[in-house]
Amino acid sequence: MIERLKQRAPLLSNRVYGAAALAALMKADAVPKVTPCAHVLPTGLTGRSDGDAATGAYVQSYDYGFAVVLSLRAHDPLGERAALDEVIPMIMEIANALAGWTPDDDTVGVFVFRRAALASFARGVAIYELNFTLQDQLRTIP
C-alpha cells in the first residue's frame, strides 16, 4: 500500500510511511514536521461469514482492515491560506489510488474505500482517517 500511494498519490510527495513512523511520533508526543503526509496502518480482521467446512476444507471470507492516516497543516508555511482546502482532493487521490486494486494474485478481493473522517485537530495539524477493507479468505484443511 505504501508503494502504491507513493506511485499514485503525487499530492503526498512520496511522504507515505508505515505504522512504526507513526508510533515514533506518538511516543515523542509530536506531529509530523512536513505535511501533507500519510501513515498506513493495519486495523484488524473481520469475519464475513461463519465459514464452510462441508467441502473437506474450512473456508471463511474475511475483511482485512487498513487505515491511511492523513496529516495536513491547517495553514501553508506563510499562514496565508488554509491548506485544508486541499484535503478533499487528497482524500480522493488516496481513495482512487487504492480502491479497486489488489496487492497480489493470491488475494480474493480488491481494496474497498469505506470512509474518511476528521480524527483529530491539534497543534495546527488536521488528521484524517481513511478506512479501507480488502476481502480475502481463510483456507485450511481441518
PDB file of C-alpha atoms in Angstrom:
ATOM      1  CA  MET A   1       0.000   0.000   0.000  1.00  0.00           C
ATOM      2  CA  ILE A   2       2.812   2.379   0.824  1.00  0.00           C
ATOM      3  CA  GLU A   3       4.488   1.959  -2.561  1.00  0.00           C
ATOM      4  CA  ARG A   4       1.139   2.174  -4.332  1.00  0.00           C
ATOM      5  CA  LEU A   5       0.389   5.502  -2.633  1.00  0.00           C
ATOM      6  CA  LYS A   6       3.867   6.820  -3.404  1.00  0.00           C
ATOM      7  CA  GLN A   7       3.270   5.999  -7.070  1.00  0.00           C
ATOM      8  CA  ARG A   8      -0.377   7.044  -7.372  1.00  0.00           C
ATOM      9  CA  ALA A   9      -0.828   9.925  -4.916  1.00  0.00           C
ATOM     10  CA  PRO A  10       1.510  12.706  -6.072  1.00  0.00           C
ATOM     11  CA  LEU A  11      -0.080  15.287  -3.737  1.00  0.00           C
ATOM     12  CA  LEU A  12       1.640  13.426  -0.871  1.00  0.00           C
ATOM     13  CA  SER A  13       5.071  13.980  -2.492  1.00  0.00           C
ATOM     14  CA  ASN A  14       6.259  10.458  -1.531  1.00  0.00           C
ATOM     15  CA  ARG A  15       5.645  11.168   2.170  1.00  0.00           C
ATOM     16  CA  VAL A  16       3.941   7.847   2.924  1.00  0.00           C
ATOM     17  CA  TYR A  17       5.098   5.842   5.921  1.00  0.00           C
ATOM     18  CA  GLY A  18       4.232   2.764   7.940  1.00  0.00           C
ATOM     19  CA  ALA A  19       2.942   2.207  11.450  1.00  0.00           C
ATOM     20  CA  ALA A  20       6.394   2.405  13.078  1.00  0.00           C
ATOM     21  CA  ALA A  21       6.881   6.010  11.931  1.00  0.00           C
ATOM     22  CA  LEU A  22       3.510   6.996  13.393  1.00  0.00           C
ATOM     23  CA  ALA A  23       4.322   5.164  16.634  1.00  0.00           C
ATOM     24  CA  ALA A  24       7.563   7.146  16.908  1.00  0.00           C
ATOM     25  CA  LEU A  25       5.654  10.424  16.504  1.00  0.00           C
ATOM     26  CA  MET A  26       3.154   9.372  19.150  1.00  0.00           C
ATOM     27  CA  LYS A  27       5.917   8.315  21.562  1.00  0.00           C
ATOM     28  CA  ALA A  28       7.542  11.733  21.153  1.00  0.00           C
ATOM     29  CA  ASP A  29       4.158  13.470  21.518  1.00  0.00           C
ATOM     30  CA  ALA A  30       4.871  15.156  18.186  1.00  0.00           C
ATOM     31  CA  VAL A  31       3.105  15.955  14.944  1.00  0.00           C
ATOM     32  CA  PRO A  32       4.673  15.445  11.511  1.00  0.00           C
ATOM     33  CA  LYS A  33       7.191  18.170  10.705  1.00  0.00           C
ATOM     34  CA  VAL A  34       6.402  18.123   6.984  1.00  0.00           C
ATOM     35  CA  THR A  35       2.874  17.749   5.668  1.00  0.00           C
ATOM     36  CA  PRO A  36       0.910  16.554   3.901  1.00  0.00           C
ATOM     37  CA  CYS A  37       1.942  13.043   4.783  1.00  0.00           C
ATOM     38  CA  ALA A  38       0.249   9.701   5.328  1.00  0.00           C
ATOM     39  CA  HIS A  39       0.786   6.669   7.534  1.00  0.00           C
ATOM     40  CA  VAL A  40      -0.583   3.237   6.602  1.00  0.00           C
ATOM     41  CA  LEU A  41      -1.803   1.004   9.425  1.00  0.00           C
ATOM     42  CA  PRO A  42      -3.467  -2.410   9.591  1.00  0.00           C
ATOM     43  CA  THR A  43      -6.625  -2.114  11.689  1.00  0.00           C
ATOM     44  CA  GLY A  44      -7.738  -5.744  12.051  1.00  0.00           C
ATOM     45  CA  LEU A  45      -9.727  -8.596  10.590  1.00  0.00           C
ATOM     46  CA  THR A  46     -13.498  -9.057  10.479  1.00  0.00           C
ATOM     47  CA  GLY A  47     -15.115 -12.368   9.546  1.00  0.00           C
ATOM     48  CA  ARG A  48     -17.707 -12.096   6.779  1.00  0.00           C
ATOM     49  CA  SER A  49     -19.431 -15.430   7.401  1.00  0.00           C
ATOM     50  CA  ASP A  50     -19.450 -18.468   9.677  1.00  0.00           C
ATOM     51  CA  GLY A  51     -17.358 -20.371   7.158  1.00  0.00           C
ATOM     52  CA  ASP A  52     -17.938 -23.621   5.307  1.00  0.00           C
ATOM     53  CA  ALA A  53     -16.414 -26.914   6.400  1.00  0.00           C
ATOM     54  CA  ALA A  54     -18.534 -29.219   4.223  1.00  0.00           C
ATOM     55  CA  THR A  55     -16.034 -29.477   1.373  1.00  0.00           C
ATOM     56  CA  GLY A  56     -13.259 -31.174   3.375  1.00  0.00           C
ATOM     57  CA  ALA A  57     -11.526 -27.867   3.891  1.00  0.00           C
ATOM     58  CA  TYR A  58     -12.563 -24.926   6.017  1.00  0.00           C
ATOM     59  CA  VAL A  59     -13.166 -21.725   4.030  1.00  0.00           C
ATOM     60  CA  GLN A  60     -14.189 -18.390   5.541  1.00  0.00           C
ATOM     61  CA  SER A  61     -14.257 -14.960   3.946  1.00  0.00           C
ATOM     62  CA  TYR A  62     -12.936 -12.014   5.938  1.00  0.00           C
ATOM     63  CA  ASP A  63     -12.193  -8.327   5.524  1.00  0.00           C
ATOM     64  CA  TYR A  64      -8.706  -7.116   6.341  1.00  0.00           C
ATOM     65  CA  GLY A  65      -8.966  -3.510   7.526  1.00  0.00           C
ATOM     66  CA  PHE A  66      -6.477  -0.750   6.838  1.00  0.00           C
ATOM     67  CA  ALA A  67      -6.331   2.927   7.706  1.00  0.00           C
ATOM     68  CA  VAL A  68      -4.492   5.680   5.922  1.00  0.00           C
ATOM     69  CA  VAL A  69      -3.867   8.453   8.439  1.00  0.00           C
ATOM     70  CA  LEU A  70      -3.541  11.720   6.520  1.00  0.00           C
ATOM     71  CA  SER A  71      -1.873  14.645   8.323  1.00  0.00           C
ATOM     72  CA  LEU A  72      -2.222  18.139   6.932  1.00  0.00           C
ATOM     73  CA  ARG A  73      -1.226  21.527   8.351  1.00  0.00           C
ATOM     74  CA  ALA A  74      -4.130  23.909   8.763  1.00  0.00           C
ATOM     75  CA  HIS A  75      -2.227  26.747   7.031  1.00  0.00           C
ATOM     76  CA  ASP A  76       0.508  26.995   4.444  1.00  0.00           C
ATOM     77  CA  PRO A  77       4.010  27.926   5.695  1.00  0.00           C
ATOM     78  CA  LEU A  78       3.309  31.650   5.243  1.00  0.00           C
ATOM     79  CA  GLY A  79      -0.042  31.423   7.047  1.00  0.00           C
ATOM     80  CA  GLU A  80      -1.732  32.997   4.045  1.00  0.00           C
ATOM     81  CA  ARG A  81      -4.259  30.387   3.052  1.00  0.00           C
ATOM     82  CA  ALA A  82      -5.875  27.371   4.561  1.00  0.00           C
ATOM     83  CA  ALA A  83      -4.050  24.240   3.449  1.00  0.00           C
ATOM     84  CA  LEU A  84      -7.229  22.389   4.426  1.00  0.00           C
ATOM     85  CA  ASP A  85      -8.651  23.493   1.070  1.00  0.00           C
ATOM     86  CA  GLU A  86      -6.557  20.632  -0.316  1.00  0.00           C
ATOM     87  CA  VAL A  87      -7.965  17.903   1.930  1.00  0.00           C
ATOM     88  CA  ILE A  88     -10.814  16.702  -0.324  1.00  0.00           C
ATOM     89  CA  PRO A  89      -8.577  16.412  -3.414  1.00  0.00           C
ATOM     90  CA  MET A  90      -6.038  14.475  -1.288  1.00  0.00           C
ATOM     91  CA  ILE A  91      -8.684  12.150   0.124  1.00  0.00           C
ATOM     92  CA  MET A  92      -9.987  11.482  -3.369  1.00  0.00           C
ATOM     93  CA  GLU A  93      -6.470  10.900  -4.708  1.00  0.00           C
ATOM     94  CA  ILE A  94      -5.777   8.355  -1.952  1.00  0.00           C
ATOM     95  CA  ALA A  95      -9.155   6.650  -2.470  1.00  0.00           C
ATOM     96  CA  ASN A  96      -8.599   6.453  -6.232  1.00  0.00           C
ATOM     97  CA  ALA A  97      -5.092   5.054  -5.730  1.00  0.00           C
ATOM     98  CA  LEU A  98      -6.298   2.149  -3.588  1.00  0.00           C
ATOM     99  CA  ALA A  99      -9.959   1.401  -4.377  1.00  0.00           C
ATOM    100  CA  GLY A 100     -10.330  -1.482  -6.812  1.00  0.00           C
ATOM    101  CA  TRP A 101      -6.675  -2.514  -6.509  1.00  0.00           C
ATOM    102  CA  THR A 102      -5.437  -5.870  -5.239  1.00  0.00           C
ATOM    103  CA  PRO A 103      -1.897  -6.235  -3.883  1.00  0.00           C
ATOM    104  CA  ASP A 104      -1.260  -9.673  -5.406  1.00  0.00           C
ATOM    105  CA  ASP A 105      -2.769 -12.544  -7.397  1.00  0.00           C
ATOM    106  CA  ASP A 106      -3.406 -14.653  -4.281  1.00  0.00           C
ATOM    107  CA  THR A 107      -5.845 -12.193  -2.698  1.00  0.00           C
ATOM    108  CA  VAL A 108      -9.525 -12.892  -3.410  1.00  0.00           C
ATOM    109  CA  GLY A 109     -10.825  -9.313  -3.418  1.00  0.00           C
ATOM    110  CA  VAL A 110      -9.821  -5.718  -4.023  1.00  0.00           C
ATOM    111  CA  PHE A 111      -9.486  -2.705  -1.753  1.00  0.00           C
ATOM    112  CA  VAL A 112     -12.804  -1.049  -0.958  1.00  0.00           C
ATOM    113  CA  PHE A 113     -12.962   2.542   0.279  1.00  0.00           C
ATOM    114  CA  ARG A 114     -15.180   2.673   3.402  1.00  0.00           C
ATOM    115  CA  ARG A 115     -14.982   6.183   4.831  1.00  0.00           C
ATOM    116  CA  ALA A 116     -12.896   9.247   5.574  1.00  0.00           C
ATOM    117  CA  ALA A 117     -13.359  11.367   8.682  1.00  0.00           C
ATOM    118  CA  LEU A 118     -11.582  14.001  10.703  1.00  0.00           C
ATOM    119  CA  ALA A 119      -9.946  12.090  13.563  1.00  0.00           C
ATOM    120  CA  SER A 120      -8.127  14.904  15.343  1.00  0.00           C
ATOM    121  CA  PHE A 121      -7.171  18.540  15.111  1.00  0.00           C
ATOM    122  CA  ALA A 122      -4.282  19.597  17.328  1.00  0.00           C
ATOM    123  CA  ARG A 123      -1.282  21.917  17.161  1.00  0.00           C
ATOM    124  CA  GLY A 124      -2.320  23.228  13.766  1.00  0.00           C
ATOM    125  CA  VAL A 125      -2.467  19.776  12.153  1.00  0.00           C
ATOM    126  CA  ALA A 126      -5.663  18.168  10.920  1.00  0.00           C
ATOM    127  CA  ILE A 127      -5.586  14.376  10.970  1.00  0.00           C
ATOM    128  CA  TYR A 128      -7.985  12.435   8.787  1.00  0.00           C
ATOM    129  CA  GLU A 129      -8.510   8.678   8.940  1.00  0.00           C
ATOM    130  CA  LEU A 130      -9.360   6.941   5.668  1.00  0.00           C
ATOM    131  CA  ASN A 131     -10.617   3.382   6.082  1.00  0.00           C
ATOM    132  CA  PHE A 132     -10.306   0.604   3.526  1.00  0.00           C
ATOM    133  CA  THR A 133     -11.016  -3.113   3.559  1.00  0.00           C
ATOM    134  CA  LEU A 134      -9.571  -5.923   1.482  1.00  0.00           C
ATOM    135  CA  GLN A 135     -11.607  -9.124   1.178  1.00  0.00           C
ATOM    136  CA  ASP A 136      -9.747 -12.402   1.381  1.00  0.00           C
ATOM    137  CA  GLN A 137     -10.343 -15.982   2.552  1.00  0.00           C
ATOM    138  CA  LEU A 138      -9.054 -18.309   5.222  1.00  0.00           C
ATOM    139  CA  ARG A 139      -8.459 -21.711   3.622  1.00  0.00           C
ATOM    140  CA  THR A 140      -7.459 -24.536   5.957  1.00  0.00           C
ATOM    141  CA  ILE A 141      -7.667 -28.291   5.985  1.00  0.00           C
ATOM    142  CA  PRO A 142      -9.045 -29.393   9.392  1.00  0.00           C
TER     143      PRO A 142
END
